[in-house]
């Protein structure tokens, strides 16, 4: 067995400098504890607790019977890309053609493709905090530099145009954000996006990566994309996918919509790394988009009910501060009042990761520390779980936090 030091010397700097995904790590720890017989409630991973709709599953079975089992074109089957073009037109009123769409192995790969395609060593990527855990690590992999704009619960985790402009330097290459946001649920309105677009108009060398994976889980309004502003549309790269809207996390199906040159570059990168994503998942994706949003809307209703349930329960926990998220299926409550307190063994809770581990080991509820999302004063709870699990999880969290002294 090699020592930690020898392993580090074998591995590339690239991998040694990379952090493990905190969402996946906490989920793994939760599973390990559950395997030992502990009744763990997982609120760590962000995935719908619903099954993939039957018509999508049927389409996959049919695809197998029709022998869609060979390599697909690298950017995806043309009819899937056409279904995506149609969706962007009918749902978002955005015009694209299929040469602008590249389908990938999940939105995660789409994000990584875009960053590797655009970022040179030293280029700056502006990221509002809190952000989804993998953003900054993907930038690190590309040897870029993340420049963070901090927000807090007081501003509903939104940045202002002034904050954006102050973060821009001659090295800024990309701005990336998600709305609805993971981990806060924050949704930018059309006016707020228009104000950010006005800033980007002044800086023609900056690209905008708009992660819209939670588009359909929005409780306030219809979805607004920053790509709707003609003055900057050519510089916006939309990332979206099927994981959240159609409960298809395991199918690994995501895509970008971008200008032709960026799409072609992503196609080239993907052709040297993973090739086209799973042929069967792609055929099922066509049916998901063609059959419309009925199942998504059913899921949304359940999420909205649970959001209220968790909100009411969180507000009853002394020391926890929360807002009412407008989209996605997460709460990102402020928990810094517990820092400095001790557990029954005298261990001090120093940060949000300590608190998440304490909640897992003592409360048997898996959450994720806010530090991995760029804001250490918070933790993330996913409410994509049954009403009963949520009630029990919040009871356990309240009890465990109450034991800290
Ligand atoms: N972006 C955000 C904001 C996410 O929360 C996730 C998590 N799944 C992804 C992208 C990646 O999604 P996919 O499952 O399509 O890779
Ligand atoms: N995006 C989900 C989350 O934030 C899935 C896990 C992951 O890929 O990080 O929990």
Short mmCIF file of C-alpha atoms and ligand atoms in Angstrom, two decimals:
data_model
loop_
_atom_site.label_atom_id
_atom_site.label_comp_id
_atom_site.label_asym_id
_atom_site.label_seq_id
_atom_site.Cartn_x
_atom_site.Cartn_y
_atom_site.Cartn_z
CA UNK A 1 0.00 0.00 0.00
CA UNK A 2 1.42 3.40 -1.01
CA UNK A 3 1.62 6.17 1.58
CA UNK A 4 -0.47 9.31 1.08
CA UNK A 5 2.73 11.20 0.20
CA UNK A 6 3.79 8.72 -2.48
CA UNK A 7 0.34 8.69 -4.05
CA UNK A 8 0.38 12.49 -4.19
CA UNK A 9 3.74 12.40 -6.02
CA UNK A 10 2.38 9.97 -8.61
CA UNK A 11 -0.80 11.88 -9.36
CA UNK A 12 -0.91 14.98 -11.54
CA UNK A 13 -0.97 18.44 -9.95
CA UNK A 14 -4.29 18.82 -11.72
CA UNK A 15 -5.88 16.05 -9.66
CA UNK A 16 -4.01 16.82 -6.44
CA UNK A 17 -5.39 20.36 -6.57
CA UNK A 18 -8.96 19.18 -7.13
CA UNK A 19 -11.43 18.88 -4.22
CA UNK A 20 -13.86 15.99 -4.00
CA UNK A 21 -17.46 16.94 -4.83
CA UNK A 22 -19.04 17.73 -1.44
CA UNK A 23 -22.55 16.83 -2.58
CA UNK A 24 -21.40 13.40 -3.68
CA UNK A 25 -19.12 12.97 -0.64
CA UNK A 26 -21.90 13.65 1.89
CA UNK A 27 -24.21 11.35 -0.04
CA UNK A 28 -21.56 8.62 0.05
CA UNK A 29 -21.05 9.08 3.81
CA UNK A 30 -24.82 8.90 4.33
CA UNK A 31 -25.01 5.67 2.32
CA UNK A 32 -22.10 4.17 4.29
CA UNK A 33 -23.83 4.94 7.60
CA UNK A 34 -27.09 3.51 6.27
CA UNK A 35 -25.25 0.32 5.19
CA UNK A 36 -24.30 -0.13 8.87
CA UNK A 37 -27.99 -0.28 9.71
CA UNK A 38 -28.49 3.36 10.77
CA UNK A 39 -31.74 4.96 9.62
CA UNK A 40 -30.27 7.91 7.70
CA UNK A 41 -32.45 10.51 5.95
CA UNK A 42 -30.61 11.87 2.93
CA UNK A 43 -31.18 15.54 2.17
CA UNK A 44 -27.72 15.83 0.65
CA UNK A 45 -27.94 14.99 -3.01
CA UNK A 46 -30.02 17.16 -5.31
CA UNK A 47 -32.16 14.78 -7.25
CA UNK A 48 -35.93 14.41 -7.61
CA UNK A 49 -37.27 11.50 -5.53
CA UNK A 50 -39.76 10.71 -8.33
CA UNK A 51 -39.40 8.00 -10.96
CA UNK A 52 -38.75 8.84 -14.60
CA UNK A 53 -42.18 9.19 -16.32
CA UNK A 54 -43.49 5.97 -17.88
CA UNK A 55 -43.66 7.33 -21.42
CA UNK A 56 -39.94 8.15 -21.24
CA UNK A 57 -39.09 4.68 -19.95
CA UNK A 58 -41.21 3.14 -22.74
CA UNK A 59 -39.28 5.18 -25.31
CA UNK A 60 -36.02 3.76 -23.98
CA UNK A 61 -37.33 0.18 -24.24
CA UNK A 62 -38.44 0.86 -27.80
CA UNK A 63 -35.03 2.34 -28.64
CA UNK A 64 -33.38 -0.87 -27.49
CA UNK A 65 -35.75 -2.99 -29.57
CA UNK A 66 -35.03 -0.77 -32.56
CA UNK A 67 -31.30 -1.30 -32.01
CA UNK A 68 -30.32 2.23 -31.09
CA UNK A 69 -27.26 0.67 -29.57
CA UNK A 70 -24.45 2.08 -31.71
CA UNK A 71 -22.37 5.24 -31.57
CA UNK A 72 -24.46 8.34 -32.09
CA UNK A 73 -23.18 11.51 -33.79
CA UNK A 74 -20.87 13.24 -31.27
CA UNK A 75 -23.19 16.25 -30.61
CA UNK A 76 -26.30 14.03 -30.43
CA UNK A 77 -28.89 12.66 -32.84
CA UNK A 78 -30.21 15.38 -35.18
CA UNK A 79 -33.83 14.70 -34.16
CA UNK A 80 -32.95 15.12 -30.47
CA UNK A 81 -31.18 18.39 -31.26
CA UNK A 82 -34.22 19.43 -33.29
CA UNK A 83 -36.49 18.63 -30.31
CA UNK A 84 -34.24 20.86 -28.17
CA UNK A 85 -34.40 23.66 -30.78
CA UNK A 86 -38.22 23.34 -30.74
CA UNK A 87 -38.30 23.44 -26.94
CA UNK A 88 -36.13 26.58 -26.87
CA UNK A 89 -38.51 28.24 -29.32
CA UNK A 90 -41.83 27.23 -27.79
CA UNK A 91 -40.91 27.47 -24.10
CA UNK A 92 -38.30 30.23 -24.13
CA UNK A 93 -38.97 32.09 -27.38
CA UNK A 94 -35.31 31.68 -28.35
CA UNK A 95 -34.12 30.97 -31.89
CA UNK A 96 -31.41 28.40 -32.44
CA UNK A 97 -30.68 25.83 -35.11
CA UNK A 98 -29.34 22.37 -34.59
CA UNK A 99 -25.75 23.32 -35.41
CA UNK A 100 -25.86 25.34 -32.17
CA UNK A 101 -26.84 22.43 -29.93
CA UNK A 102 -24.39 19.92 -28.42
CA UNK A 103 -25.82 17.10 -26.32
CA UNK A 104 -23.58 15.69 -23.57
CA UNK A 105 -23.39 13.18 -20.74
CA UNK A 106 -25.35 15.33 -18.32
CA UNK A 107 -25.35 19.10 -17.82
CA UNK A 108 -22.25 18.49 -15.70
CA UNK A 109 -20.28 17.50 -18.79
CA UNK A 110 -21.79 20.39 -20.73
CA UNK A 111 -20.49 22.84 -18.10
CA UNK A 112 -17.08 21.21 -18.08
CA UNK A 113 -16.92 21.21 -21.90
CA UNK A 114 -17.72 24.93 -22.05
CA UNK A 115 -15.11 25.83 -19.44
CA UNK A 116 -12.40 23.73 -21.10
CA UNK A 117 -13.37 25.23 -24.45
CA UNK A 118 -13.14 28.87 -23.36
CA UNK A 119 -10.66 29.15 -20.50
CA UNK A 120 -6.90 29.58 -20.87
CA UNK A 121 -4.61 29.41 -17.84
CA UNK A 122 -5.02 32.63 -15.83
CA UNK A 123 -8.35 33.63 -17.39
CA UNK A 124 -10.83 34.86 -14.81
CA UNK A 125 -14.26 33.35 -14.35
CA UNK A 126 -16.69 35.47 -12.36
CA UNK A 127 -18.96 33.36 -10.15
CA UNK A 128 -21.57 34.73 -7.72
CA UNK A 129 -21.58 32.85 -4.41
CA UNK A 130 -23.18 30.63 -3.41
CA UNK A 131 -22.62 28.54 -6.53
CA UNK A 132 -23.00 24.88 -7.35
CA UNK A 133 -20.01 22.98 -5.91
CA UNK A 134 -18.48 21.87 -9.20
CA UNK A 135 -18.23 25.32 -10.85
CA UNK A 136 -15.05 26.49 -9.14
CA UNK A 137 -13.42 23.06 -9.35
CA UNK A 138 -14.06 22.90 -13.10
CA UNK A 139 -12.41 26.30 -13.43
CA UNK A 140 -9.43 25.01 -11.42
CA UNK A 141 -9.17 21.99 -13.76
CA UNK A 142 -8.97 24.39 -16.71
CA UNK A 143 -6.27 26.39 -14.82
CA UNK A 144 -8.53 29.43 -14.76
CA UNK A 145 -9.07 31.67 -11.76
CA UNK A 146 -12.45 31.93 -10.04
CA UNK A 147 -13.39 35.45 -8.98
CA UNK A 148 -16.27 35.37 -6.53
CA UNK A 149 -19.00 37.93 -5.94
CA UNK A 150 -20.35 37.36 -2.45
CA UNK A 151 -24.03 37.54 -1.64
CA UNK A 152 -25.98 36.72 1.49
CA UNK A 153 -29.45 35.81 2.65
CA UNK A 154 -30.19 39.54 3.23
CA UNK A 155 -30.14 40.22 -0.54
CA UNK A 156 -31.88 36.91 -1.34
CA UNK A 157 -28.48 35.79 -2.64
CA UNK A 158 -28.67 38.07 -5.69
CA UNK A 159 -25.86 40.16 -7.15
CA UNK A 160 -26.34 43.75 -8.32
CA UNK A 161 -25.09 45.20 -11.63
CA UNK A 162 -22.67 47.32 -9.57
CA UNK A 163 -21.17 44.24 -7.93
CA UNK A 164 -20.82 42.60 -11.34
CA UNK A 165 -19.06 45.58 -12.84
CA UNK A 166 -16.69 45.83 -9.88
CA UNK A 167 -15.61 42.20 -10.39
CA UNK A 168 -14.71 42.68 -14.06
CA UNK A 169 -11.01 43.01 -14.98
CA UNK A 170 -9.16 42.83 -18.32
CA UNK A 171 -8.68 39.10 -17.61
CA UNK A 172 -12.41 38.34 -17.21
CA UNK A 173 -13.46 35.76 -19.77
CA UNK A 174 -16.60 34.13 -18.44
CA UNK A 175 -19.44 34.79 -16.01
CA UNK A 176 -21.30 31.72 -14.80
CA UNK A 177 -24.43 31.38 -12.71
CA UNK A 178 -27.58 29.35 -12.27
CA UNK A 179 -31.14 30.66 -12.05
CA UNK A 180 -33.07 29.07 -10.41
CA UNK A 181 -29.98 28.68 -8.28
CA UNK A 182 -28.44 25.65 -6.67
CA UNK A 183 -27.98 25.87 -3.63
CA UNK A 184 -30.24 28.85 -2.73
CA UNK A 185 -33.28 28.53 -5.00
CA UNK A 186 -32.88 32.19 -5.97
CA UNK A 187 -34.58 33.17 -9.24
CA UNK A 188 -33.52 36.27 -11.20
CA UNK A 189 -36.41 38.26 -12.69
CA UNK A 190 -36.43 39.55 -16.26
CA UNK A 191 -35.63 43.08 -15.05
CA UNK A 192 -32.73 41.88 -12.94
CA UNK A 193 -31.30 39.91 -15.87
CA UNK A 194 -31.77 42.92 -18.16
CA UNK A 195 -29.73 45.03 -15.74
CA UNK A 196 -26.90 42.47 -15.77
CA UNK A 197 -27.11 42.26 -19.58
CA UNK A 198 -26.60 46.05 -19.73
CA UNK A 199 -23.27 45.62 -17.95
CA UNK A 200 -22.21 42.80 -20.31
CA UNK A 201 -23.01 45.04 -23.31
CA UNK A 202 -20.07 47.19 -22.24
CA UNK A 203 -17.64 44.24 -22.12
CA UNK A 204 -17.80 42.38 -25.45
CA UNK A 205 -15.03 39.90 -24.51
CA UNK A 206 -16.96 38.31 -21.65
CA UNK A 207 -19.07 35.20 -22.24
CA UNK A 208 -22.00 34.24 -20.06
CA UNK A 209 -22.68 30.67 -19.02
CA UNK A 210 -26.31 30.41 -17.98
CA UNK A 211 -27.09 27.17 -16.16
CA UNK A 212 -30.84 26.68 -16.49
CA UNK A 213 -31.14 23.08 -15.27
CA UNK A 214 -33.81 24.06 -12.68
CA UNK A 215 -35.85 26.01 -15.23
CA UNK A 216 -39.04 24.06 -14.60
CA UNK A 217 -38.86 24.18 -10.82
CA UNK A 218 -39.74 27.83 -10.42
CA UNK A 219 -42.54 28.84 -8.04
CA UNK A 220 -42.70 32.55 -8.79
CA UNK A 221 -42.99 33.15 -12.48
CA UNK A 222 -42.22 31.82 -15.91
CA UNK A 223 -38.57 31.06 -16.53
CA UNK A 224 -36.45 33.92 -17.83
CA UNK A 225 -33.18 33.29 -19.67
CA UNK A 226 -30.42 35.87 -20.00
CA UNK A 227 -30.13 34.69 -23.64
CA UNK A 228 -33.33 36.64 -24.44
CA UNK A 229 -31.42 39.94 -24.79
CA UNK A 230 -30.35 40.26 -28.44
CA UNK A 231 -27.38 42.51 -27.63
CA UNK A 232 -25.60 39.67 -25.78
CA UNK A 233 -27.33 36.48 -27.02
CA UNK A 234 -24.38 35.46 -29.18
CA UNK A 235 -22.16 35.40 -26.08
CA UNK A 236 -24.57 33.43 -23.89
CA UNK A 237 -24.13 29.69 -23.57
CA UNK A 238 -27.24 28.05 -22.15
CA UNK A 239 -26.71 24.81 -20.25
CA UNK A 240 -29.75 22.67 -19.59
CA UNK A 241 -30.67 19.00 -19.33
CA UNK A 242 -33.17 16.33 -18.43
CA UNK A 243 -32.04 15.32 -14.92
CA UNK A 244 -34.23 17.61 -12.84
CA UNK A 245 -37.25 18.28 -15.06
CA UNK A 246 -37.88 14.66 -15.98
CA UNK A 247 -36.36 12.89 -12.96
CA UNK A 248 -33.68 11.46 -15.25
CA UNK A 249 -30.53 11.95 -13.16
CA UNK A 250 -29.14 8.51 -13.96
CA UNK A 251 -29.68 8.78 -17.71
CA UNK A 252 -26.96 11.42 -18.11
CA UNK A 253 -28.45 13.76 -20.65
CA UNK A 254 -27.63 17.48 -20.86
CA UNK A 255 -26.90 20.01 -23.58
CA UNK A 256 -25.66 23.45 -24.52
CA UNK A 257 -27.16 26.04 -26.86
CA UNK A 258 -24.47 28.46 -28.03
CA UNK A 259 -23.16 30.30 -31.04
CA UNK A 260 -22.04 28.00 -33.87
CA UNK A 261 -18.31 28.40 -33.22
CA UNK A 262 -18.54 27.54 -29.52
CA UNK A 263 -20.88 24.63 -30.30
CA UNK A 264 -18.39 23.30 -32.88
CA UNK A 265 -15.55 23.61 -30.36
CA UNK A 266 -17.54 21.67 -27.75
CA UNK A 267 -18.28 19.02 -30.38
CA UNK A 268 -14.53 18.75 -31.12
CA UNK A 269 -13.64 18.43 -27.42
CA UNK A 270 -16.32 15.83 -26.83
CA UNK A 271 -15.15 13.89 -29.90
CA UNK A 272 -11.77 13.43 -28.21
CA UNK A 273 -13.13 12.61 -24.76
CA UNK A 274 -16.50 10.89 -24.40
CA UNK A 275 -18.14 10.91 -27.89
CA UNK A 276 -21.92 11.13 -28.15
CA UNK A 277 -23.81 10.30 -24.95
CA UNK A 278 -25.85 7.10 -24.46
CA UNK A 279 -27.91 6.35 -27.56
CA UNK A 280 -30.88 4.99 -25.58
CA UNK A 281 -31.03 7.99 -23.25
CA UNK A 282 -31.03 10.29 -26.29
CA UNK A 283 -33.99 8.51 -27.91
CA UNK A 284 -35.89 8.77 -24.60
CA UNK A 285 -35.00 12.47 -24.36
CA UNK A 286 -36.79 13.16 -27.65
CA UNK A 287 -40.00 11.70 -26.25
CA UNK A 288 -39.58 13.58 -22.97
CA UNK A 289 -39.46 16.90 -24.84
CA UNK A 290 -42.16 16.02 -27.39
CA UNK A 291 -44.69 14.88 -24.80
CA UNK A 292 -44.64 18.11 -22.84
CA UNK A 293 -44.58 19.16 -19.23
CA UNK A 294 -47.49 17.41 -17.49
CA UNK A 295 -45.30 15.20 -15.31
CA UNK A 296 -42.94 18.08 -14.56
CA UNK A 297 -45.84 20.18 -13.38
CA UNK A 298 -47.03 17.38 -11.09
CA UNK A 299 -43.56 17.21 -9.54
CA UNK A 300 -43.48 20.96 -9.18
CA UNK A 301 -46.71 20.92 -7.17
CA UNK A 302 -45.21 18.39 -4.76
CA UNK A 303 -42.02 20.47 -4.44
CA UNK A 304 -44.04 23.59 -3.73
CA UNK A 305 -45.96 21.88 -0.94
CA UNK A 306 -42.75 20.53 0.58
CA UNK A 307 -41.08 23.91 0.33
CA UNK A 308 -43.78 25.38 2.59
CA UNK A 309 -43.54 22.42 4.95
CA UNK A 310 -39.77 22.75 5.36
CA UNK A 311 -39.96 26.55 5.59
CA UNK A 312 -42.43 26.37 8.48
CA UNK A 313 -40.34 23.77 10.30
CA UNK A 314 -37.01 25.54 9.75
CA UNK A 315 -38.40 28.77 11.12
CA UNK A 316 -39.13 27.02 14.40
CA UNK A 317 -35.49 26.06 14.97
CA UNK A 318 -33.70 28.55 17.24
CA UNK A 319 -30.44 29.87 15.72
CA UNK A 320 -31.41 29.03 12.13
CA UNK A 321 -32.21 31.85 9.69
CA UNK A 322 -33.93 31.07 6.41
CA UNK A 323 -35.63 32.69 3.46
CA UNK A 324 -38.30 31.20 1.19
CA UNK A 325 -36.52 29.98 -1.96
CA UNK A 326 -38.24 30.82 -5.24
CA UNK A 327 -37.13 27.79 -7.22
CA UNK A 328 -35.12 24.52 -7.37
CA UNK A 329 -35.56 22.18 -4.37
CA UNK A 330 -33.08 23.40 -1.79
CA UNK A 331 -32.98 25.49 1.36
CA UNK A 332 -29.76 27.28 2.24
CA UNK A 333 -30.29 28.41 5.84
CA UNK A 334 -27.80 30.49 7.80
CA UNK A 335 -26.38 28.45 10.68
CA UNK A 336 -23.29 30.38 11.84
CA UNK A 337 -24.81 30.89 15.32
CA UNK A 338 -23.76 27.29 16.05
CA UNK A 339 -20.08 27.91 15.32
CA UNK A 340 -18.01 27.70 18.50
CA UNK A 341 -20.54 25.40 20.22
CA UNK A 342 -19.58 21.91 21.41
CA UNK A 343 -21.10 18.46 20.92
CA UNK A 344 -21.54 15.93 23.77
CA UNK A 345 -17.89 14.80 23.41
CA UNK A 346 -16.58 18.35 23.58
CA UNK A 347 -15.76 18.68 19.87
CA UNK A 348 -16.14 22.25 18.68
CA UNK A 349 -18.24 23.02 15.59
CA UNK A 350 -15.87 25.26 13.67
CA UNK A 351 -17.55 25.54 10.29
CA UNK A 352 -20.43 24.39 8.12
CA UNK A 353 -18.76 21.07 7.19
CA UNK A 354 -18.36 20.26 10.89
CA UNK A 355 -22.04 21.03 11.39
CA UNK A 356 -23.08 18.86 8.41
CA UNK A 357 -20.98 15.98 9.78
CA UNK A 358 -22.45 16.47 13.24
CA UNK A 359 -25.99 16.40 11.82
CA UNK A 360 -25.14 13.20 9.96
CA UNK A 361 -23.48 11.40 12.88
CA UNK A 362 -25.80 12.57 15.66
CA UNK A 363 -29.06 13.47 13.90
CA UNK A 364 -28.67 10.90 11.11
CA UNK A 365 -29.61 13.47 8.50
CA UNK A 366 -27.28 14.02 5.51
CA UNK A 367 -26.91 17.67 4.43
CA UNK A 368 -24.03 19.55 2.77
CA UNK A 369 -21.89 22.29 4.37
CA UNK A 370 -22.17 25.69 2.68
CA UNK A 371 -18.37 26.06 2.45
CA UNK A 372 -18.33 23.90 -0.69
CA UNK A 373 -20.82 26.29 -2.27
CA UNK A 374 -18.61 29.25 -1.39
CA UNK A 375 -20.50 30.47 1.74
CA UNK A 376 -19.42 28.87 5.00
CA UNK A 377 -22.19 30.36 7.16
CA UNK A 378 -24.86 28.12 5.65
CA UNK A 379 -25.82 24.50 5.04
CA UNK A 380 -27.80 23.07 2.15
CA UNK A 381 -30.85 20.87 2.56
CA UNK A 382 -32.51 19.26 -0.43
CA UNK A 383 -36.28 18.87 0.00
CA UNK A 384 -36.59 16.36 -2.82
CA UNK A 385 -37.77 13.76 -0.29
CA UNK A 386 -41.15 12.53 0.93
CA UNK A 387 -43.21 14.72 3.28
CA UNK A 388 -42.81 12.17 6.09
CA UNK A 389 -39.01 12.03 5.67
CA UNK A 390 -38.86 15.81 5.67
CA UNK A 391 -40.90 16.16 8.86
CA UNK A 392 -38.76 13.54 10.59
CA UNK A 393 -35.50 15.03 9.24
CA UNK A 394 -36.39 18.51 10.50
CA UNK A 395 -37.36 17.06 13.89
CA UNK A 396 -33.97 15.35 14.10
CA UNK A 397 -32.10 18.47 13.00
CA UNK A 398 -33.87 20.58 15.62
CA UNK A 399 -33.13 18.02 18.32
CA UNK A 400 -29.46 17.63 17.33
CA UNK A 401 -28.88 21.39 17.14
CA UNK A 402 -30.58 21.79 20.52
CA UNK A 403 -27.95 19.48 22.08
CA UNK A 404 -25.05 21.74 21.10
CA UNK A 405 -23.85 23.90 23.94
N1 LIG B 1 -26.02 22.41 -12.73
C1 LIG B 1 -26.56 22.47 -11.51
C2 LIG B 1 -26.83 23.81 -10.91
C3 LIG B 1 -26.86 21.29 -10.81
O1 LIG B 1 -27.41 21.35 -9.60
C4 LIG B 1 -26.57 20.05 -11.40
C5 LIG B 1 -26.80 18.83 -10.58
N2 LIG B 1 -27.27 17.80 -11.13
C6 LIG B 1 -26.02 20.05 -12.70
C7 LIG B 1 -25.75 21.25 -13.33
C8 LIG B 1 -25.67 18.78 -13.43
O2 LIG B 1 -26.79 18.05 -13.82
P1 LIG B 1 -26.69 16.71 -14.65
O3 LIG B 1 -27.32 15.65 -13.81
O4 LIG B 1 -27.47 16.95 -15.91
O5 LIG B 1 -25.26 16.44 -14.93
N1 LIG B 2 -26.52 18.57 -8.69
C1 LIG B 2 -26.88 17.69 -7.63
C2 LIG B 2 -26.51 18.33 -6.31
O1 LIG B 2 -26.17 19.47 -6.29
C3 LIG B 2 -26.35 16.31 -7.85
C4 LIG B 2 -25.03 15.94 -7.25
C5 LIG B 2 -23.87 16.43 -8.03
O2 LIG B 2 -23.72 16.06 -9.20
O3 LIG B 2 -23.12 17.20 -7.45
O4 LIG B 2 -26.62 17.73 -5.29
#
